[in-house]
Coordinates of C-alpha atoms in Angstrom, one line a residue:
M15 CA 9.3 -3.1 7.0
E16 CA 9.7 -6.2 8.7
L17 CA 10.3 -9.1 7.4
G18 CA 9.8 -12.7 8.2
H19 CA 13.0 -14.5 10.0
I20 CA 14.7 -17.0 7.3
P21 CA 17.0 -19.4 9.4
I22 CA 19.1 -20.8 6.6
S23 CA 20.2 -17.8 4.3
T24 CA 20.5 -18.8 0.4
L25 CA 24.2 -18.1 1.1
S26 CA 25.0 -20.5 3.0
L27 CA 23.1 -22.9 1.1
T28 CA 25.4 -22.7 -2.3
V29 CA 28.6 -22.8 0.4
A30 CA 27.5 -25.9 1.4
I31 CA 27.5 -26.9 -2.1
I32 CA 30.8 -25.8 -2.6
S33 CA 31.9 -27.8 0.3
I34 CA 30.3 -30.8 -1.1
V35 CA 32.3 -30.5 -4.2
L36 CA 35.5 -29.3 -2.5
Q37 CA 35.1 -33.5 -0.6
M38 CA 36.8 -33.9 -4.2
G39 CA 34.0 -34.4 -7.2
C40 CA 30.5 -36.2 -8.1
N41 CA 29.7 -38.1 -10.5
N42 CA 27.7 -37.0 -14.0
D43 CA 24.4 -37.9 -11.8
Q44 CA 25.1 -36.0 -9.0
E45 CA 26.2 -33.0 -10.5
E46 CA 22.7 -32.6 -12.5
R47 CA 21.2 -33.1 -8.6
I48 CA 23.1 -30.1 -7.6
D49 CA 22.6 -27.8 -10.8
E50 CA 18.7 -29.3 -10.3
L51 CA 19.4 -27.8 -6.3
I52 CA 21.0 -24.5 -7.3
D53 CA 18.1 -23.4 -9.6
K54 CA 15.8 -24.1 -5.9
I55 CA 17.7 -21.7 -4.3
L56 CA 18.1 -19.1 -7.7
V57 CA 14.2 -19.6 -7.4
Q58 CA 13.3 -19.2 -3.6
Q59 CA 15.3 -16.0 -3.9
T60 CA 13.2 -14.7 -6.3
Q61 CA 10.6 -15.4 -4.7
I62 CA 11.8 -13.3 -1.7
Q63 CA 12.8 -10.3 -3.8
K64 CA 9.5 -10.3 -5.1
M65 CA 7.6 -9.9 -2.2
G66 CA 10.0 -7.2 -1.0
A67 CA 10.0 -5.4 -3.9
N68 CA 8.7 -2.6 -2.3
V69 CA 11.5 -2.4 0.3
E70 CA 14.7 -0.8 -0.3
S71 CA 16.4 -2.7 2.8
L72 CA 15.7 -5.9 0.6
I73 CA 16.3 -5.3 -2.3
N74 CA 20.3 -4.7 -1.1
Q75 CA 19.6 -7.4 0.7
I76 CA 18.4 -9.2 -2.4
K77 CA 21.9 -7.2 -4.4
Q78 CA 24.2 -8.5 -2.1
T79 CA 23.1 -12.3 -2.5
E80 CA 22.5 -12.4 -6.2
N81 CA 26.4 -10.6 -6.3
G82 CA 28.0 -13.9 -4.2
I83 CA 25.9 -16.2 -6.3
V84 CA 27.4 -14.8 -9.6
T85 CA 30.8 -15.1 -7.7
Q86 CA 30.6 -18.7 -6.4
R87 CA 29.0 -19.8 -9.1
E88 CA 32.0 -18.9 -10.9
E89 CA 33.8 -21.0 -7.6
I90 CA 32.2 -24.5 -8.5
E91 CA 32.8 -24.1 -11.8
Q92 CA 36.2 -23.7 -11.4
L93 CA 35.9 -26.3 -9.1
R94 CA 34.3 -28.8 -11.7
A95 CA 37.5 -28.6 -13.5
R96 CA 39.8 -30.2 -11.3
I97 CA 37.4 -32.2 -9.9
S98 CA 37.7 -33.6 -13.2
T99 CA 41.5 -33.8 -13.5
L100 CA 41.6 -35.4 -10.2
E101 CA 39.2 -37.8 -11.3
K102 CA 41.8 -38.8 -14.1
E103 CA 45.0 -38.6 -12.1
N104 CA 43.3 -40.6 -9.0
V105 CA 40.3 -42.7 -9.7
P106 CA 40.2 -45.1 -6.8
A107 CA 40.8 -42.6 -4.5
L108 CA 37.6 -40.7 -5.2
I109 CA 35.4 -44.1 -5.0
E110 CA 34.8 -43.5 -1.4
I111 CA 33.8 -40.3 -1.2
I112 CA 31.4 -40.5 -4.0
K113 CA 29.2 -43.4 -2.2
D114 CA 29.1 -40.9 1.1
Q115 CA 27.7 -37.9 -1.3
D116 CA 24.2 -38.9 -2.1
L117 CA 23.6 -38.5 1.7
V118 CA 24.9 -35.4 2.0
I119 CA 22.9 -34.1 -0.9
D120 CA 19.6 -35.4 0.7
N121 CA 20.6 -33.6 3.9
L122 CA 21.0 -30.7 1.6
E123 CA 17.9 -31.2 -0.4
N124 CA 16.0 -31.4 3.1
Q125 CA 17.8 -27.8 3.8
I126 CA 16.4 -26.4 1.4
N127 CA 12.1 -27.6 1.5
S128 CA 12.8 -26.7 5.2
L129 CA 13.5 -23.2 3.6
E130 CA 10.9 -23.2 1.6
N131 CA 8.2 -23.6 4.1
Q132 CA 9.4 -21.1 6.2
L133 CA 9.6 -18.0 3.4
P134 CA 7.7 -15.3 4.4
T135 CA 3.9 -15.2 3.3
E136 CA 3.7 -11.6 4.8
I137 CA 5.6 -8.2 4.6
S138 CA 4.7 -6.3 7.7
V139 CA 4.8 -1.8 6.5
K140 CA 6.1 1.0 8.6
A141 CA 3.8 3.3 7.5
P142 CA 4.8 7.0 7.9
E143 CA 4.3 8.7 10.5
N144 CA 0.5 9.7 11.7
M145 CA -0.5 7.8 8.5
Q146 CA -2.1 4.4 8.1
Y147 CA -0.9 1.1 5.4
I148 CA -4.2 0.7 2.6
P149 CA -2.8 -2.7 1.1
A150 CA -3.4 -3.3 -2.6
G151 CA -6.8 -5.0 -3.2
E152 CA -9.5 -5.3 -4.5
Y153 CA -13.0 -4.6 -4.1
Y154 CA -16.8 -3.8 -5.6
I155 CA -17.5 -0.2 -6.2
G156 CA -21.1 1.5 -5.4
D157 CA -24.0 0.7 -3.4
P158 CA -25.6 -2.9 -3.2
F159 CA -28.5 -2.0 -1.2
K160 CA -29.7 0.0 -4.9
E161 CA -30.6 3.0 -1.5
G162 CA -28.7 6.2 -3.0
D163 CA -28.9 7.8 -6.6
K164 CA -28.4 6.9 -10.0
D165 CA -24.7 8.3 -9.3
E166 CA -23.6 5.1 -7.5
Q167 CA -24.7 2.2 -9.7
P168 CA -23.4 -0.4 -11.6
V169 CA -21.7 -2.2 -8.2
K170 CA -18.3 -2.6 -10.1
S171 CA -15.8 -4.8 -8.7
V172 CA -12.0 -2.5 -9.0
F173 CA -7.8 -2.9 -8.2
I174 CA -6.2 -0.6 -6.0
D175 CA -2.6 0.0 -5.3
A176 CA -0.9 -0.2 -1.8
F177 CA -1.3 3.6 -0.3
Y178 CA -1.1 5.3 2.7
M179 CA -3.8 7.5 4.0
D180 CA -3.8 10.1 7.1
T181 CA -5.2 8.9 10.2
H182 CA -7.4 11.7 11.0
E183 CA -8.2 14.8 9.5
V184 CA -6.4 17.6 8.5
T185 CA -6.4 19.2 11.9
V186 CA -6.1 23.1 12.8
S187 CA -3.4 23.1 14.5
E188 CA -1.5 20.7 10.9
Y189 CA -3.6 23.8 8.6
K190 CA -1.6 26.3 10.7
N191 CA 1.8 24.6 11.0
F192 CA 1.2 25.2 6.8
L193 CA 0.3 28.7 7.3
S194 CA 3.5 30.2 9.2
E195 CA 5.5 28.3 6.3
T196 CA 4.2 29.1 3.4
N197 CA 2.7 32.5 1.7
H198 CA -1.1 30.8 0.9
L199 CA -4.3 32.3 1.9
K200 CA -5.4 32.2 5.7
P201 CA -8.5 30.6 6.4
N202 CA -11.8 32.5 7.9
W203 CA -10.0 31.6 11.1
E204 CA -13.4 33.4 13.2
K205 CA -16.0 31.0 10.9
I206 CA -12.6 28.3 11.5
R207 CA -13.2 28.4 15.7
Q208 CA -17.1 28.5 16.1
Y209 CA -17.5 24.7 14.6
S210 CA -13.6 23.7 15.3
P211 CA -12.6 25.8 18.6
T212 CA -9.2 23.5 19.4
D213 CA -6.2 23.3 17.6
Q214 CA -7.5 18.9 18.0
H215 CA -10.1 19.7 15.6
P216 CA -10.9 19.1 11.9
I217 CA -9.3 22.2 10.0
L218 CA -12.8 23.0 8.2
H219 CA -13.5 26.4 6.0
I220 CA -11.7 24.7 3.7
T221 CA -11.7 25.2 -0.4
W222 CA -10.5 22.5 -2.6
H223 CA -8.2 24.1 -4.1
D224 CA -6.5 25.4 -0.1
A225 CA -6.3 21.2 0.3
M226 CA -5.0 20.3 -2.6
A227 CA -1.9 23.2 -1.4
Y228 CA -1.7 21.9 1.7
A229 CA -1.2 18.3 0.6
K230 CA 0.9 19.5 -2.2
W231 CA 3.1 21.1 0.6
E232 CA 3.6 17.9 3.1
E233 CA 5.0 16.4 -1.1
K234 CA 1.5 14.0 -0.8
R235 CA -1.7 14.2 -2.4
L236 CA -5.6 13.6 -2.4
P237 CA -6.9 10.5 -2.4
T238 CA -9.0 9.6 -5.3
E239 CA -12.8 9.1 -4.9
V240 CA -12.5 5.0 -5.6
E241 CA -9.3 4.7 -2.9
W242 CA -11.0 7.3 -0.3
E243 CA -14.1 4.8 -1.0
Y244 CA -11.7 2.2 -0.5
A245 CA -9.5 3.1 3.0
A246 CA -13.0 3.4 4.1
R247 CA -14.7 0.4 3.8
G248 CA -11.7 -1.4 5.4
G249 CA -11.9 -4.6 4.1
L250 CA -15.2 -4.7 4.9
T251 CA -18.0 -6.2 1.6
N252 CA -21.7 -4.8 1.6
Q253 CA -21.8 -3.1 4.4
R254 CA -22.8 0.8 4.7
Y255 CA -20.8 2.5 7.0
P256 CA -17.0 2.0 8.0
W257 CA -17.9 0.1 11.0
G258 CA -21.5 -2.5 9.6
N259 CA -24.6 -2.1 9.1
N260 CA -26.3 -0.5 12.0
I261 CA -25.4 3.1 13.3
N262 CA -25.2 5.4 16.2
S263 CA -23.7 7.8 18.4
K264 CA -20.5 5.6 19.8
H265 CA -18.8 5.2 15.7
V266 CA -19.5 8.4 14.7
N267 CA -20.3 12.8 15.1
Y268 CA -23.1 13.3 12.9
K269 CA -26.5 14.4 12.9
R270 CA -25.9 17.7 14.2
Q271 CA -26.0 15.6 17.7
I272 CA -23.1 17.6 18.8
G273 CA -23.7 20.9 16.5
K274 CA -20.0 21.0 15.5
T275 CA -16.6 18.9 14.7
V276 CA -15.1 16.9 17.7
K277 CA -11.1 15.9 18.1
V278 CA -10.4 14.2 15.7
G279 CA -9.2 10.0 17.0
S280 CA -12.9 11.0 19.0
Y281 CA -14.4 7.2 18.0
P282 CA -12.6 4.0 16.8
P283 CA -10.7 4.0 13.9
N284 CA -12.0 1.8 11.2
N285 CA -10.3 -1.7 10.5
Y286 CA -7.3 -0.4 8.0
G287 CA -7.0 2.2 11.2
L288 CA -9.0 5.6 9.9
H289 CA -10.5 7.7 12.7
D290 CA -14.0 9.6 11.1
I291 CA -13.6 8.6 8.1
S292 CA -17.8 9.2 8.2
G293 CA -18.7 11.8 9.5
N294 CA -17.1 14.7 12.0
V295 CA -15.8 16.5 8.2
A296 CA -17.0 15.2 4.8
E297 CA -13.1 15.3 2.9
W298 CA -12.5 16.5 -0.5
C299 CA -11.0 13.8 -2.8
L300 CA -9.4 14.3 -6.0
D301 CA -11.4 13.3 -8.6
G302 CA -14.0 15.8 -10.6
Y303 CA -17.5 15.1 -10.5
D304 CA -18.6 12.6 -12.9
Q305 CA -21.9 11.1 -12.3
S306 CA -21.7 8.0 -15.2
F307 CA -18.4 6.9 -13.5
Y308 CA -18.9 4.3 -13.1
I309 CA -20.7 3.4 -16.2
R310 CA -17.3 3.4 -17.9
L311 CA -15.0 2.3 -14.8
A312 CA -11.5 0.7 -15.3
R313 CA -10.6 -2.1 -13.8
K314 CA -7.2 -0.5 -12.1
N315 CA -6.7 2.7 -10.2
P316 CA -10.0 4.1 -12.3
F317 CA -9.3 8.1 -11.7
A318 CA -11.7 10.2 -13.3
D319 CA -10.6 12.9 -14.9
G320 CA -7.4 11.0 -16.7
N321 CA -4.8 12.5 -16.5
I322 CA -3.7 12.6 -12.6
Q323 CA -0.5 14.1 -13.2
D324 CA -2.2 16.8 -15.2
V325 CA -4.7 17.7 -12.6
I326 CA -2.2 18.4 -9.5
Q327 CA -0.1 20.8 -11.5
R328 CA -2.9 22.6 -13.4
M329 CA -4.4 22.5 -9.7
N330 CA -5.0 26.3 -9.6
Q331 CA -7.1 26.5 -13.1
I332 CA -9.3 23.9 -12.2
R333 CA -13.0 24.9 -11.7
T334 CA -15.1 22.4 -12.5
F335 CA -17.2 20.5 -9.6
R336 CA -15.4 17.9 -6.8
I337 CA -15.7 14.7 -5.4
I338 CA -16.4 15.6 -1.4
R339 CA -16.8 11.9 0.1
G340 CA -17.7 10.7 4.1
G341 CA -20.9 12.7 5.8
S342 CA -20.2 15.6 8.2
W343 CA -21.3 16.1 12.1
H344 CA -24.7 17.7 9.8
G345 CA -25.1 14.7 7.6
D346 CA -27.6 11.7 7.9
E347 CA -27.5 8.4 8.1
N348 CA -27.4 8.8 4.2
D349 CA -24.8 11.1 4.1
L350 CA -22.5 9.0 5.6
R351 CA -22.7 5.6 4.2
V352 CA -19.4 5.0 2.4
A353 CA -21.1 4.9 -1.4
N354 CA -22.7 7.9 -1.2
R355 CA -20.6 11.0 -3.2
N356 CA -21.6 14.3 -3.7
Y357 CA -19.6 17.3 -5.0
R358 CA -19.1 20.8 -4.4
A359 CA -17.6 23.7 -7.1
P360 CA -13.8 23.6 -6.3
S361 CA -13.4 27.3 -4.8
D362 CA -16.4 26.4 -2.1
A363 CA -15.2 26.7 1.9
D364 CA -17.8 25.6 4.2
R365 CA -18.5 24.4 8.0
Y366 CA -19.1 20.5 6.5
F367 CA -15.5 19.9 4.9
G368 CA -11.9 20.1 5.7
F369 CA -10.1 16.7 4.3
R370 CA -7.3 14.2 4.7
C371 CA -3.9 13.5 2.9
V372 CA -2.8 10.3 1.2
K373 CA 0.8 9.6 -0.4
S374 CA 1.3 6.6 -3.1
L375 CA 4.1 3.9 -2.2
K376 CA 5.8 5.0 -5.5
P377 CA 5.9 7.8 -8.1
I378 CA 2.2 9.1 -9.2
E379 CA 4.0 8.6 -12.7
N380 CA 4.2 4.9 -12.0
I381 CA 1.3 3.9 -11.7
N382 CA -1.3 2.3 -13.9
W383 CA -4.1 4.8 -13.8
N384 CA -6.9 4.1 -15.1
D385 CA -5.6 0.0 -16.4
N386 CA -7.8 -2.5 -17.7

């Protein structure tokens, strides 16, 4: 993770406060101002902590700073006790020092205000190799144009936690690596080569169970249907496709124009850096198909099957229809709309669909799925 540069640390500000106290004390009003400044520092520290909650290096830095602050506050209390004693013993000698401390405190307050202005407003997150960071956010799921089937209605606002998504569809090469390291059933390579002739083409003729097994091996998972549409839209609103409202062969492999898949990454990515999220091969999702899903859609992290951990654990026993999204090299303009929903039996394997994986930023058991 990369963080915005903060030129003045909370620790150095606290040390500055201690240096003031060491100049032989202050009156009650000034003590109150110092306390307020310390509180300000702690508030800023809390803000920085919240902004970097998902970054281990920042958490360690904050813990070290917090420990330093506790130690320094104890030292301040000890110094205040010394000052109280000195005030009783040598009050005249303190008068001139106290007069100058207002200026020092004012300068310290200006430094704190400068720090507030330089707090980072955005944190850059480095995604794992060959994945893209999909930021948390809110979007409208469904078809705002009312061009699709009834299961794309009603359009609703949902919130999605941040996650990572594969930059491209899983390739033939990547799937071969999976097979070489496991005892998983091998696919029909003759059928695959007919439509994905090289190792850099997307794997296809893959069942939902195959895709789930691969994702587990990669320590990833399939995207939920709502995650997939959110990522496919790439931050756009009221658009039919990942790039806008119009479609042509410059954007995507579709409508049998080539007659097979193309190598992954052959077309420009969407705004989230995802290649071929529409077209090339349609993509398996984690959810089962529910025609009325949008009617009862949860407000946050919706998932059609309720308990996501249960679905992953018993994946080999699942027989209900599973969601497929994105359209394929064979699909038309309607199939490639980001709102379009499709489904197949989990045991189906076809030349039209493959998959890509996602990875949550935190354990899935710690995510609030179907939260209102």
